[in-house]
mmCIF file of C-alpha atoms in Angstrom:
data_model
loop_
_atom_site.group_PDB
_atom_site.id
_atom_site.type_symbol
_atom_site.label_atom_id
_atom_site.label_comp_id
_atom_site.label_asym_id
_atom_site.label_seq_id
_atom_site.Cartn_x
_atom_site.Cartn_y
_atom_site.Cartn_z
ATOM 1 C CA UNK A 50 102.119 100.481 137.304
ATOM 2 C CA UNK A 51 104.973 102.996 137.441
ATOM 3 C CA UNK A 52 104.407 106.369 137.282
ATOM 4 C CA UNK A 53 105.351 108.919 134.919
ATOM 5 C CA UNK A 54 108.167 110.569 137.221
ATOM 6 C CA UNK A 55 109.665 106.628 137.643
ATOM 7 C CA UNK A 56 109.536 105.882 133.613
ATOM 8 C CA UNK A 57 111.573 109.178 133.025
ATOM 9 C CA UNK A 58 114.178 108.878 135.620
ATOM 10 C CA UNK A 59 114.516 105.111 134.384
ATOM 11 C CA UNK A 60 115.214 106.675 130.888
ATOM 12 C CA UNK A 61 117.498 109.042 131.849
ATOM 13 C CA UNK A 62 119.533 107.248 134.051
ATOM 14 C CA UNK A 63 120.070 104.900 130.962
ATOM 15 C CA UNK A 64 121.120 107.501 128.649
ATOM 16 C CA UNK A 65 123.646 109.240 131.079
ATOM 17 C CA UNK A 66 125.197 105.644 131.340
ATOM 18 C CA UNK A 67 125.501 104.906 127.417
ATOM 19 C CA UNK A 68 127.024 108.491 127.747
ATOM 20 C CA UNK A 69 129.770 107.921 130.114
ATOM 21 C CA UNK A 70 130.274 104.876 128.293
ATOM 22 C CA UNK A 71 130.791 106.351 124.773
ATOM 23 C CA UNK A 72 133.031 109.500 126.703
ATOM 24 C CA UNK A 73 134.858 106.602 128.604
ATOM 25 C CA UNK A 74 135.853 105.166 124.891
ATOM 26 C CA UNK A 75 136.203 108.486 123.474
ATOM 27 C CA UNK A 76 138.807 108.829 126.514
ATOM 28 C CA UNK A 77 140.589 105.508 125.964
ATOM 29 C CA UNK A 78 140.856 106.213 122.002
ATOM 30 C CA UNK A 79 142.871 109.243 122.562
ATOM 31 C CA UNK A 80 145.407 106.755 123.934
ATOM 32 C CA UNK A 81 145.987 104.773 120.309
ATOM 33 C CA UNK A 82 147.171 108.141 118.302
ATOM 34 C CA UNK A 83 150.844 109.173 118.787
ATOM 35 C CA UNK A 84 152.251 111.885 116.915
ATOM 36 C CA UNK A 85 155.554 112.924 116.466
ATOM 37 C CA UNK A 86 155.192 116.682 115.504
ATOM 38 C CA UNK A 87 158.370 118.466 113.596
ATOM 39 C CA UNK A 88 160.065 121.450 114.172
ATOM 40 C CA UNK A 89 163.292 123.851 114.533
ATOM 41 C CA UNK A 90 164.059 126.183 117.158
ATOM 42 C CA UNK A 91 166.847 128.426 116.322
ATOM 43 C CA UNK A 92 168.046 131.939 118.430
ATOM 44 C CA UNK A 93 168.745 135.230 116.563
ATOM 45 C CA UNK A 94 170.076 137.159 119.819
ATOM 46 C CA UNK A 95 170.029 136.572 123.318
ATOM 47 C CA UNK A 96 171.107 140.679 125.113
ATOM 48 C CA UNK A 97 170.701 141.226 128.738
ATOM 49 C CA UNK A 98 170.298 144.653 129.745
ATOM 50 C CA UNK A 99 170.271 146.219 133.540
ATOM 51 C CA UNK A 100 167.364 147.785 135.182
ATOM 52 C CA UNK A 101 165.041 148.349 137.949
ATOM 53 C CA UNK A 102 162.499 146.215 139.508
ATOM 54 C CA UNK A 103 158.621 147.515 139.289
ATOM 55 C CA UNK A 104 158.305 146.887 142.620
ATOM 56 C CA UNK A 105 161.206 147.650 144.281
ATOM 57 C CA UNK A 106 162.753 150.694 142.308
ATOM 58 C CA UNK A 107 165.508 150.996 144.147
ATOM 59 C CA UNK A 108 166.813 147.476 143.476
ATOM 60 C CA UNK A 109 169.123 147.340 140.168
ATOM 61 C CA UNK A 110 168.597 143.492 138.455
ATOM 62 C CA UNK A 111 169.337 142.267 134.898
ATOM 63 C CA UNK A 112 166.918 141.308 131.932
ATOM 64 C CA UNK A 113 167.068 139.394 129.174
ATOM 65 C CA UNK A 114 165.874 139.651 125.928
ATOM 66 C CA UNK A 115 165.657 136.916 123.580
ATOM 67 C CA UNK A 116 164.952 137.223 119.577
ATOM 68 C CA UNK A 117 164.033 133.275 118.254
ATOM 69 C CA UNK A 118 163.195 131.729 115.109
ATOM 70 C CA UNK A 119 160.299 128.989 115.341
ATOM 71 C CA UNK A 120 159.205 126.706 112.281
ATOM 72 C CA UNK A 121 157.246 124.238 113.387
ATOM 73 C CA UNK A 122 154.372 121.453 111.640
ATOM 74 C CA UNK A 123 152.098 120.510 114.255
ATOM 75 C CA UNK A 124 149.276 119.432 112.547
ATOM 76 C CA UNK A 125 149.889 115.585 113.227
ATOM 77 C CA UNK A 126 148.620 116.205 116.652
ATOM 78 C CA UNK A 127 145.166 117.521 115.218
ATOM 79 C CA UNK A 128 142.506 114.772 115.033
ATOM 80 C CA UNK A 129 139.175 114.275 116.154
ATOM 81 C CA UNK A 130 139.483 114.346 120.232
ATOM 82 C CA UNK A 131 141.590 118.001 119.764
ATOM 83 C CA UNK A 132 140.325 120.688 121.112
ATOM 84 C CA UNK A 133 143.360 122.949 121.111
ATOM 85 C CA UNK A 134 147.165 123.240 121.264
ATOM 86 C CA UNK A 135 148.878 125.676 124.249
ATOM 87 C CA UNK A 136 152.739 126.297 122.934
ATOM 88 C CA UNK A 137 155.316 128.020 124.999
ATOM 89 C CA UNK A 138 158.779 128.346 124.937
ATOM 90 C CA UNK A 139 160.714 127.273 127.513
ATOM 91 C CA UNK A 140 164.483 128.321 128.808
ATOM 92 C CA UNK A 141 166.148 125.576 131.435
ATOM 93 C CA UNK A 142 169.198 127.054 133.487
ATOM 94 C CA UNK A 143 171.028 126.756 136.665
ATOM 95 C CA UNK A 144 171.101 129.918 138.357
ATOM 96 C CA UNK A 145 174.271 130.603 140.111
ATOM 97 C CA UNK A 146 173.207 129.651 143.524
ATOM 98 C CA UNK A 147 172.592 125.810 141.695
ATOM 99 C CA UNK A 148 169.146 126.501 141.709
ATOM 100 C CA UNK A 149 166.976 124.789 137.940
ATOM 101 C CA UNK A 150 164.989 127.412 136.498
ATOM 102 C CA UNK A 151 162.185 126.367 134.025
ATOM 103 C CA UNK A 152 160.845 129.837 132.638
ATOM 104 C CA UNK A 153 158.288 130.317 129.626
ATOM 105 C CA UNK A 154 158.975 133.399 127.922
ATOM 106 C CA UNK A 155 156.476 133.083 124.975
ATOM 107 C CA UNK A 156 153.264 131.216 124.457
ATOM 108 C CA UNK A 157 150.690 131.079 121.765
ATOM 109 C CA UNK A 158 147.154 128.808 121.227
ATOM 110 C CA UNK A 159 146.743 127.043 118.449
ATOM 111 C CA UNK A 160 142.819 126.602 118.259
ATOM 112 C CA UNK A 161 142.472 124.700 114.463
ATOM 113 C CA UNK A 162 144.550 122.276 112.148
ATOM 114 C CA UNK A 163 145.110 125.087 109.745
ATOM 115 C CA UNK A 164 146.768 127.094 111.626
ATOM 116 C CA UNK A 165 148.860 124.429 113.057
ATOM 117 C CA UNK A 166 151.774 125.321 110.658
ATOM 118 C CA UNK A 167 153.744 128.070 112.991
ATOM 119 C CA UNK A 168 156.432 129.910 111.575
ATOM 120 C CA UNK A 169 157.226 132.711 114.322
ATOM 121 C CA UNK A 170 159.849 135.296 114.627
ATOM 122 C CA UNK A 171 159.835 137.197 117.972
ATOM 123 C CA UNK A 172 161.099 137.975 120.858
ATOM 124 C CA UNK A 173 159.917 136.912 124.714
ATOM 125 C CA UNK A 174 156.357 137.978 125.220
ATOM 126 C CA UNK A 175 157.172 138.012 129.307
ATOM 127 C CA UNK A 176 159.197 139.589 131.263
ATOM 128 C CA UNK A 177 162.836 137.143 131.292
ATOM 129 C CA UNK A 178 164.579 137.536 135.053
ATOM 130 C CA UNK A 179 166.588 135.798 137.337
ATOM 131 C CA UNK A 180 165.234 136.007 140.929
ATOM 132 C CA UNK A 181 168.910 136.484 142.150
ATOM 133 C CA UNK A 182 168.868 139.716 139.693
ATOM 134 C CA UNK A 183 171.762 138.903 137.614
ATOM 135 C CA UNK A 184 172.701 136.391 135.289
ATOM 136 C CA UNK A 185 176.247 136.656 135.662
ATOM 137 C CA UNK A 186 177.382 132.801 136.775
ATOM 138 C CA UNK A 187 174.391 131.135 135.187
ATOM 139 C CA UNK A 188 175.017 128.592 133.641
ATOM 140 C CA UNK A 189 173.927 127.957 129.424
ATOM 141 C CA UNK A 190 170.657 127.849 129.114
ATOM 142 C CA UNK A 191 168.422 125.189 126.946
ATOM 143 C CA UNK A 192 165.459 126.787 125.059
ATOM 144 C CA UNK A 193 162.388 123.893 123.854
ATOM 145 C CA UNK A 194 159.472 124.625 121.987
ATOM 146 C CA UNK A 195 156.542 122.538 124.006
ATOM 147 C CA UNK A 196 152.911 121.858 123.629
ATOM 148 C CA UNK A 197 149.952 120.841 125.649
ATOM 149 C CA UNK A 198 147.436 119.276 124.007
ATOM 150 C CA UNK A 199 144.250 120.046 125.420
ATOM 151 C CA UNK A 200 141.513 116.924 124.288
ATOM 152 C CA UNK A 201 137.946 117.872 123.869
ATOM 153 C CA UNK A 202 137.544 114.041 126.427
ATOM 154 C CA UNK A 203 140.476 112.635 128.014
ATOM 155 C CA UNK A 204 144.019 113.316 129.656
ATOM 156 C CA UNK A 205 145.610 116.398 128.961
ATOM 157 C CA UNK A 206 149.372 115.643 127.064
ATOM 158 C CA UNK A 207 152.480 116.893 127.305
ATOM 159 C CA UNK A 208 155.167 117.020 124.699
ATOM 160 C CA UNK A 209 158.185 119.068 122.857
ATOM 161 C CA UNK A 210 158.115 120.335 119.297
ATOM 162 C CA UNK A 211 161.302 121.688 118.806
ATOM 163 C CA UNK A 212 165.068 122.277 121.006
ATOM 164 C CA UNK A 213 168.135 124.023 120.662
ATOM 165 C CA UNK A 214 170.470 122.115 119.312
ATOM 166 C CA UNK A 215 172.957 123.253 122.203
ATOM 167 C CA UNK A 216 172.981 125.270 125.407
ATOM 168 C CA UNK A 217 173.227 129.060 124.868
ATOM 169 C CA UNK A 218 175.569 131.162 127.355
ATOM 170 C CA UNK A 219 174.094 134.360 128.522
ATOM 171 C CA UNK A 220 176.001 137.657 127.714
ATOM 172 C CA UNK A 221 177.704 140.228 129.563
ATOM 173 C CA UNK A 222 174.592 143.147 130.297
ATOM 174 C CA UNK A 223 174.943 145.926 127.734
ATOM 175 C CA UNK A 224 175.103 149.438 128.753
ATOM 176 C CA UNK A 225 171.768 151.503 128.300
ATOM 177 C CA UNK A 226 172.734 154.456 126.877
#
């Protein structure tokens, strides 16, 4: 007859498979829901203000600073295969040496459908530079409100919430007085 070790290992190896099977459908499911969140981006002040680097303080570059308005519903991605929601926001540009520049200068989790209603006023929550150190030349930049949405099984996705509704130009840097 088979042995106690043999009966166990039989057993288990079936319930890993029905398992894999029920993740692989879990998986597959996550495919059928599209959502098409709302939302409105809107910019309260863009300044840009000269300074020196951390680490190299002899080096003058510019920053920006950017004040935003987000109102976004977000709770149509929520359902059962959700674990959580990473936002950022996200400025596109052309630098002036033609180089694209995709820089997130705020982010935020969103962990549960209740609190999947954002309404945010703020400013950039990272440091916003240009690696050629000035943003003189640059051209307008786009700002997007994007998510990742992070399933508890399945294929992590991508989306945006929320966009300017045109490019913004960067100002002149102001003098620190």
């Amino acid at each position: 007859m088979h042995s106690l070790y043999a009966r166990f290992n039989n057993f288990s190896a079936f319930l890993s498979s029905c398992l894999m099977g029920v993740l692989a459908a879990v998986a597959l499911s996550s495919f059928m829901f599209t959502a098409a969140p709302s939302g409105e981006l809107s910019l309260a002040s863009i300044k840009v203000f000269p300074g020196n680097s951390r680490r190299l303080p002899n080096v003058k570059q510019e920053f920006a600073f950017v004040n935003f308005n987000i109102s976004a519903d977000l709770t149509p991605l929520f359902h059962w295969n959700t674990k959580q929601l990473f936002l950022y926001l996200q400025a596109e540009y052309v630098d002036s040496k033609g180089v694209q520049n995709d820089v997130v200068i705020w982010d935020s989790i969103v962990r549960r459908k209740e609190d999947a209603v954002i309404d945010v006023m703020g400013r950039n929550k990272y440091v916003f530079r240009d690696l050629s150190r000035s943003f003189r030349k640059a051209r307008p930049a786009n700002y997007s409100l994007r998510y990742n949405l992070m399933p508890y099984v399945g294929v992590l996705t991508y989306g945006e919430a929320a966009r300017t509704s045109e490019a913004v130009l960067f100002p002149d840097p102001e003098t620190v007085s």
